[in-house]
Amino acid sequence: MFHPLRVSAIERITDDAVAVTFAVPPELRETFRHTPGQHLNVRYSVGGDEIRRSYSICAPATAEPDAPVLKVGIRLVDGGAFSTYALKELAVGNVVEAMAPTGRFVLKPRPGHFAAIVGGSGITPVLSIAATLLAQEPAARFCLIRSDRTAASTMFLEEVADLKDRYPGRFHLVTALSREEQAAGLPPGRLDRERLTGLLPALLPVSSVDGWFLCGPFGLVRQAEGALRELGVDRSRIHQEIFHVADDGPARSVAAAVTAPSQSTLTATLDGRSGSWPVQEGESLLETVLRSRADAPYACKGGVCGTCRAYLVSGEVRMDRNYALEPEETGAGYVLACQSHPVTPEVELDFDR
Ligand code: FES
């Protein structure tokens, strides 16, 4: 369900990125309280077309009774309708519709040693995770390894520096710039699997890190995951969120090439109400549901954000690509409706589970 939220502040944080803060009215405080790492799905109409996007919340999570601070980071994406609008036209006082924060790339504060490898705007959810953890859990430590092109293009530079000043013994920052020399930090160059495999053991005791958070472009996240696996880190300790997958990016099919039945029927439950509809040729199960239920949840329609996650009650589906669900989730029967096509004549999804 979408709620109208008024923009209360817009800060330019780099040449091509802004931080947008929304005012949360008292009656929506509980709805918009987020767990660090979650994102906000927003929608806006431009020229009669509805645009939906998901943006990670960068502000630390507040505890009751404090009002939640709803601030997201938005970087301009080439040809991105909402990011172009946010950077060029969005103004304080405008109203944007948003759903309650969602997402499973989260860390609830607890004692332990945590680390993140982020690239570009991938810092956004990790900033919320690190700031909340360090403020609320005195027995926690956090190591942030961040990769950016240049210092000028680095988002949330001040906020990260502030964590370093505030928690000198518990926050460790390592910066890699791919196109610029820097006085401190790593020599220039990309953080790929080989470099990370050599670098990580020199930075921290890899095997005793309680949770790894990888966030950023597809390539960086995959390279970092490969390095951690090579260093013996268990999959269950690696959490990842991918930003910006090119449309022609490699697909991760859950079920490889299978023939679709000539006619399939989808039954779906959403907000406690069920319905059945024929699936038209070529469309995703999300599109089938959206023809009759405009309230079906989605944002990216690209297999990245996970907003359309649904439980597969019966039947089989084939997913075009999946950058959002962890293997445990697909193993437990969850699918991305925006990427799913029927493999059996009858398919049933439950969006409420
Ligand atoms: S809508 Fe984003 S993964 Fe399906």
Coordinates of C-alpha atoms and ligand atoms in Angstrom, one line a residue:
M1 CA 0.0 0.0 0.0
F2 CA 1.3 3.4 -1.0
H3 CA 1.3 6.5 1.3
P4 CA 1.8 10.1 0.3
L5 CA 5.0 11.5 1.9
R6 CA 6.2 15.1 1.6
V7 CA 9.8 15.8 0.7
S8 CA 11.3 17.8 3.6
A9 CA 14.9 18.2 2.5
I10 CA 17.1 17.6 -0.6
E11 CA 20.9 17.7 -0.3
R12 CA 23.3 17.5 -3.2
I13 CA 25.9 14.9 -2.0
T14 CA 27.9 14.6 -5.2
D15 CA 27.7 16.0 -8.8
D16 CA 25.3 13.2 -9.7
A17 CA 23.6 12.2 -6.4
V18 CA 21.2 13.6 -3.9
A19 CA 19.9 12.6 -0.4
V20 CA 16.2 13.1 -0.1
T21 CA 14.4 13.2 3.2
F22 CA 10.7 12.6 3.6
A23 CA 8.6 13.9 6.5
V24 CA 6.8 11.1 8.2
P25 CA 3.4 12.1 9.7
P26 CA 2.7 10.9 13.3
E27 CA 0.1 8.4 12.2
L28 CA 2.6 6.7 9.8
R29 CA 5.5 6.5 12.3
E30 CA 5.3 2.8 12.9
T31 CA 4.6 2.0 9.2
F32 CA 7.8 3.8 8.2
R33 CA 10.2 2.6 11.0
H34 CA 12.9 0.7 9.1
T35 CA 15.4 -2.0 9.9
P36 CA 18.9 -0.9 8.9
G37 CA 19.6 -2.0 5.3
Q38 CA 16.0 -1.8 4.1
H39 CA 14.8 0.2 1.1
L40 CA 11.8 2.3 0.2
N41 CA 9.7 1.7 -2.9
V42 CA 8.4 4.9 -4.4
R43 CA 6.1 5.8 -7.2
Y44 CA 5.6 8.9 -9.1
S45 CA 3.7 9.9 -12.3
V46 CA 5.6 11.6 -15.0
G47 CA 3.6 12.5 -18.2
G48 CA 0.9 10.1 -17.3
D49 CA 3.3 7.1 -16.8
E50 CA 3.7 5.6 -13.4
I51 CA 7.3 5.1 -12.4
R52 CA 8.4 2.9 -9.5
R53 CA 11.8 2.6 -8.1
S54 CA 13.4 1.3 -4.9
Y55 CA 16.0 3.4 -3.0
S56 CA 17.9 2.3 0.1
I57 CA 17.4 4.2 3.3
C58 CA 20.7 5.8 4.4
A59 CA 19.6 7.2 7.8
P60 CA 20.3 5.1 10.9
A61 CA 17.2 3.4 12.3
T62 CA 15.7 5.1 15.3
A63 CA 14.2 3.4 18.3
E64 CA 10.8 4.2 19.7
P65 CA 9.6 6.8 20.6
D66 CA 11.8 8.8 18.3
A67 CA 10.3 9.6 14.9
P68 CA 11.8 7.6 12.1
V69 CA 14.2 9.5 9.8
L70 CA 13.4 8.6 6.2
K71 CA 16.3 9.6 4.1
V72 CA 17.3 7.9 0.8
G73 CA 20.3 8.2 -1.5
I74 CA 19.6 8.6 -5.2
R75 CA 22.3 8.6 -7.8
L76 CA 21.6 9.6 -11.4
V77 CA 21.4 6.6 -13.6
D78 CA 21.8 7.1 -17.4
G79 CA 18.2 7.2 -18.8
G80 CA 16.8 6.6 -15.3
A81 CA 13.4 8.3 -15.3
F82 CA 13.0 8.7 -11.5
S83 CA 16.7 9.5 -10.7
T84 CA 16.7 12.2 -13.5
Y85 CA 13.5 13.6 -12.0
A86 CA 14.9 13.5 -8.5
L87 CA 18.0 15.3 -9.4
K88 CA 16.6 17.9 -11.8
E89 CA 13.0 18.6 -10.7
L90 CA 12.1 17.2 -7.3
A91 CA 11.7 20.0 -4.7
V92 CA 11.1 20.4 -1.0
G93 CA 7.3 20.3 -0.5
N94 CA 6.6 17.8 -3.4
V95 CA 4.7 14.7 -2.5
V96 CA 6.0 11.3 -3.5
E97 CA 4.1 8.0 -2.8
A98 CA 6.0 5.4 -0.9
M99 CA 5.4 1.9 0.5
A100 CA 6.5 0.8 4.0
P101 CA 10.3 0.0 4.1
T102 CA 11.1 -3.5 2.9
G103 CA 14.0 -5.8 2.1
R104 CA 16.0 -8.6 3.8
F105 CA 19.5 -7.1 3.3
V106 CA 19.4 -6.1 7.0
L107 CA 21.4 -6.3 10.2
K108 CA 19.7 -5.9 13.6
P109 CA 22.2 -4.5 16.1
R110 CA 23.9 -7.4 18.0
P111 CA 27.4 -7.9 19.4
G112 CA 30.0 -9.1 16.9
H113 CA 32.4 -8.2 14.1
F114 CA 30.8 -7.2 10.8
A115 CA 32.2 -6.1 7.5
A116 CA 31.0 -4.7 4.2
I117 CA 32.4 -4.4 0.7
V118 CA 30.5 -1.8 -1.2
G119 CA 30.8 0.0 -4.6
G120 CA 29.4 3.4 -5.5
S121 CA 25.8 3.9 -4.3
G122 CA 26.0 0.5 -2.6
I123 CA 27.2 2.5 0.5
T124 CA 23.6 3.7 1.0
P125 CA 22.1 0.8 3.0
V126 CA 25.4 -0.1 4.6
L127 CA 25.7 3.4 6.0
S128 CA 22.4 2.8 7.8
I129 CA 23.6 -0.6 8.9
A130 CA 27.0 0.6 10.3
A131 CA 25.7 3.8 11.9
T132 CA 22.8 2.0 13.7
L133 CA 25.0 -0.9 14.8
L134 CA 27.8 1.3 16.2
A135 CA 25.4 3.6 18.0
Q136 CA 23.2 0.9 19.5
E137 CA 25.6 -2.0 20.2
P138 CA 28.8 -1.1 22.1
A139 CA 30.2 -4.6 21.7
A140 CA 30.1 -4.5 17.9
R141 CA 32.8 -3.6 15.4
F142 CA 32.4 -2.8 11.7
C143 CA 34.9 -2.8 8.8
L144 CA 33.9 -0.9 5.7
I145 CA 35.7 -1.5 2.5
R146 CA 34.4 0.9 -0.2
S147 CA 35.2 1.3 -3.8
D148 CA 34.5 4.4 -5.9
R149 CA 35.8 6.0 -9.0
T150 CA 37.1 9.2 -7.5
A151 CA 36.8 11.1 -4.2
A152 CA 34.4 13.6 -5.8
S153 CA 32.0 10.9 -6.9
T154 CA 32.0 9.2 -3.5
M155 CA 28.6 9.4 -1.8
F156 CA 28.2 10.1 2.0
L157 CA 31.9 11.0 2.4
E158 CA 31.2 13.2 5.4
E159 CA 28.8 10.7 7.1
V160 CA 31.4 7.9 6.8
A161 CA 34.2 10.2 8.1
D162 CA 32.0 11.1 11.0
L163 CA 31.7 7.3 11.9
K164 CA 35.5 7.1 11.9
D165 CA 35.8 10.1 14.3
R166 CA 33.0 8.9 16.5
Y167 CA 34.0 5.2 16.9
P168 CA 37.8 5.2 16.3
G169 CA 38.3 1.8 18.0
R170 CA 35.3 0.1 16.5
F171 CA 35.0 1.4 12.9
H172 CA 37.6 0.6 10.3
L173 CA 37.5 2.2 6.9
V174 CA 39.4 1.1 3.8
T175 CA 38.9 3.2 0.7
A176 CA 39.8 2.1 -2.9
L177 CA 39.5 4.6 -5.7
S178 CA 39.6 3.0 -9.2
R179 CA 40.7 6.2 -11.0
E180 CA 42.6 8.4 -8.6
E181 CA 45.7 8.2 -6.4
Q182 CA 44.9 9.0 -2.7
A183 CA 47.1 10.0 0.2
A184 CA 45.8 7.2 2.4
G185 CA 44.1 4.0 1.5
L186 CA 44.7 1.5 -1.2
P187 CA 46.6 2.1 -4.5
P188 CA 44.3 2.9 -7.4
G189 CA 42.5 0.1 -9.2
R190 CA 39.4 -2.0 -9.1
L191 CA 38.5 -4.3 -6.3
D192 CA 38.3 -7.6 -8.1
R193 CA 38.3 -11.2 -6.8
E194 CA 42.0 -11.7 -7.0
R195 CA 42.8 -8.4 -5.3
L196 CA 40.3 -9.0 -2.6
T197 CA 41.5 -12.5 -1.9
G198 CA 44.9 -11.1 -1.2
L199 CA 43.8 -8.0 0.6
L200 CA 41.1 -9.2 3.0
P201 CA 43.2 -11.5 5.2
A202 CA 45.7 -8.5 5.7
L203 CA 42.8 -6.3 6.8
L204 CA 40.8 -8.4 9.2
P205 CA 40.4 -11.9 10.6
V206 CA 38.2 -13.1 7.7
S207 CA 37.0 -16.3 9.3
S208 CA 35.8 -14.6 12.6
V209 CA 33.7 -12.0 10.9
D210 CA 30.1 -12.7 11.9
G211 CA 28.4 -11.2 8.8
W212 CA 29.6 -9.8 5.4
F213 CA 27.4 -7.3 3.6
L214 CA 28.1 -6.9 -0.1
C215 CA 26.3 -4.1 -2.0
G216 CA 26.8 -2.4 -5.3
P217 CA 27.1 -3.2 -9.0
F218 CA 26.6 -6.8 -10.1
G219 CA 30.3 -7.2 -11.0
L220 CA 31.7 -6.0 -7.7
V221 CA 29.3 -8.1 -5.6
R222 CA 30.0 -11.2 -7.6
Q223 CA 33.8 -10.7 -7.4
A224 CA 33.6 -10.0 -3.6
E225 CA 31.4 -13.1 -3.1
G226 CA 33.9 -15.2 -5.1
A227 CA 36.8 -13.9 -2.9
L228 CA 35.0 -14.6 0.3
R229 CA 34.1 -18.1 -0.8
E230 CA 37.7 -18.8 -1.8
L231 CA 38.8 -17.6 1.6
G232 CA 36.4 -20.2 3.2
V233 CA 33.6 -17.9 4.4
D234 CA 30.4 -19.8 4.7
R235 CA 27.5 -18.7 2.4
S236 CA 25.2 -18.2 5.4
R237 CA 27.5 -15.3 6.5
I238 CA 27.4 -13.5 3.2
H239 CA 24.5 -11.1 2.5
Q240 CA 24.3 -9.3 -0.8
E241 CA 22.3 -6.7 -2.6
I242 CA 22.9 -5.8 -6.2
F243 CA 22.3 -2.4 -7.6
H244 CA 22.1 -1.7 -11.4
V245 CA 22.0 -4.8 -13.4
A246 CA 22.3 -4.0 -17.1
D247 CA 19.4 -5.3 -19.1
D248 CA 21.7 -7.6 -21.0
G249 CA 23.3 -8.8 -17.8
P250 CA 23.8 -12.4 -17.3
A251 CA 20.6 -14.2 -16.3
R252 CA 20.5 -16.6 -13.4
S253 CA 17.7 -19.0 -14.3
V254 CA 16.3 -21.1 -11.5
A255 CA 15.0 -23.6 -14.0
A256 CA 16.9 -23.8 -17.2
A257 CA 15.2 -23.9 -20.6
V258 CA 11.8 -25.6 -20.2
T259 CA 8.8 -25.5 -22.5
A260 CA 5.9 -23.4 -21.3
P261 CA 2.5 -25.1 -21.4
S262 CA 0.2 -23.7 -24.1
Q263 CA -2.3 -22.5 -21.5
S264 CA -1.7 -21.8 -17.9
T265 CA -3.9 -20.5 -15.1
L266 CA -2.5 -18.5 -12.2
T267 CA -4.2 -18.4 -8.8
A268 CA -2.8 -15.7 -6.5
T269 CA -3.5 -14.5 -3.0
L270 CA -2.8 -10.9 -2.1
D271 CA -3.9 -9.1 1.0
G272 CA -6.1 -12.0 1.9
R273 CA -8.0 -12.0 -1.3
S274 CA -7.5 -14.7 -4.0
G275 CA -8.3 -14.7 -7.7
S276 CA -7.5 -16.9 -10.8
W277 CA -6.6 -15.6 -14.2
P278 CA -5.2 -17.1 -17.5
V279 CA -1.6 -16.3 -18.1
Q280 CA -1.1 -14.7 -21.5
E281 CA 1.7 -15.8 -23.7
G282 CA 5.1 -14.3 -22.8
E283 CA 3.9 -12.3 -19.8
S284 CA 5.3 -12.7 -16.3
L285 CA 3.1 -13.8 -13.4
L286 CA 3.4 -10.3 -12.0
E287 CA 1.9 -8.9 -15.2
T288 CA -0.9 -11.5 -15.0
V289 CA -1.8 -10.4 -11.5
L290 CA -1.4 -6.6 -12.3
R291 CA -4.1 -6.9 -15.1
S292 CA -6.7 -7.4 -12.3
R293 CA -5.0 -6.4 -9.1
A294 CA -3.2 -3.0 -9.4
D295 CA -2.1 -3.4 -5.7
A296 CA 0.3 -6.2 -6.6
P297 CA 3.8 -5.3 -5.1
Y298 CA 6.6 -4.4 -7.5
A299 CA 9.3 -1.8 -8.1
C300 CA 12.1 -2.7 -10.5
K301 CA 10.4 -5.4 -12.6
G302 CA 14.0 -6.5 -13.3
G303 CA 14.6 -9.3 -10.7
V304 CA 16.8 -7.0 -8.5
C305 CA 14.7 -5.4 -5.7
G306 CA 12.8 -8.4 -4.4
T307 CA 9.6 -6.5 -3.9
C308 CA 7.5 -8.9 -5.9
R309 CA 8.6 -11.9 -3.8
A310 CA 5.8 -14.5 -3.5
Y311 CA 5.5 -18.0 -2.2
L312 CA 4.9 -20.7 -4.8
V313 CA 2.1 -22.7 -3.3
S314 CA 1.8 -25.2 -6.1
G315 CA 2.9 -25.8 -9.7
E316 CA 6.3 -24.9 -11.2
V317 CA 7.7 -21.7 -12.6
R318 CA 10.8 -20.7 -14.6
M319 CA 12.5 -17.5 -13.5
D320 CA 14.3 -15.4 -16.2
R321 CA 16.7 -13.9 -13.7
N322 CA 17.1 -13.6 -9.9
Y323 CA 19.4 -11.1 -8.3
A324 CA 17.3 -10.6 -5.2
L325 CA 16.5 -14.0 -3.5
E326 CA 19.1 -15.9 -1.6
P327 CA 19.4 -19.6 -2.3
E328 CA 17.7 -20.3 1.1
E329 CA 14.7 -18.4 -0.1
T330 CA 14.3 -20.1 -3.5
G331 CA 14.9 -23.4 -1.7
A332 CA 12.1 -22.5 0.7
G333 CA 9.7 -22.0 -2.3
Y334 CA 9.9 -18.2 -2.9
V335 CA 10.0 -16.8 -6.4
L336 CA 10.1 -13.4 -8.0
A337 CA 6.8 -12.9 -9.7
C338 CA 8.2 -10.3 -12.1
Q339 CA 10.6 -12.9 -13.5
S340 CA 8.4 -16.0 -13.3
H341 CA 6.7 -17.8 -16.1
P342 CA 4.5 -20.9 -15.7
V343 CA 6.0 -24.3 -16.4
T344 CA 2.8 -26.2 -15.4
P345 CA -0.8 -25.6 -16.5
E346 CA -1.7 -24.5 -12.9
V347 CA 0.4 -22.3 -10.7
E348 CA -0.5 -20.8 -7.4
L349 CA 1.3 -17.9 -5.7
D350 CA 0.8 -16.4 -2.2
F351 CA 2.1 -12.8 -1.9
D352 CA 1.1 -12.7 1.8
R353 CA 3.5 -15.3 3.2
Ligands
FES1 S1 9.8 -6.1 -8.9 FE1 11.9 -6.0 -8.3 S2 12.5 -8.1 -8.3 FE2 10.5 -8.1 -9.1

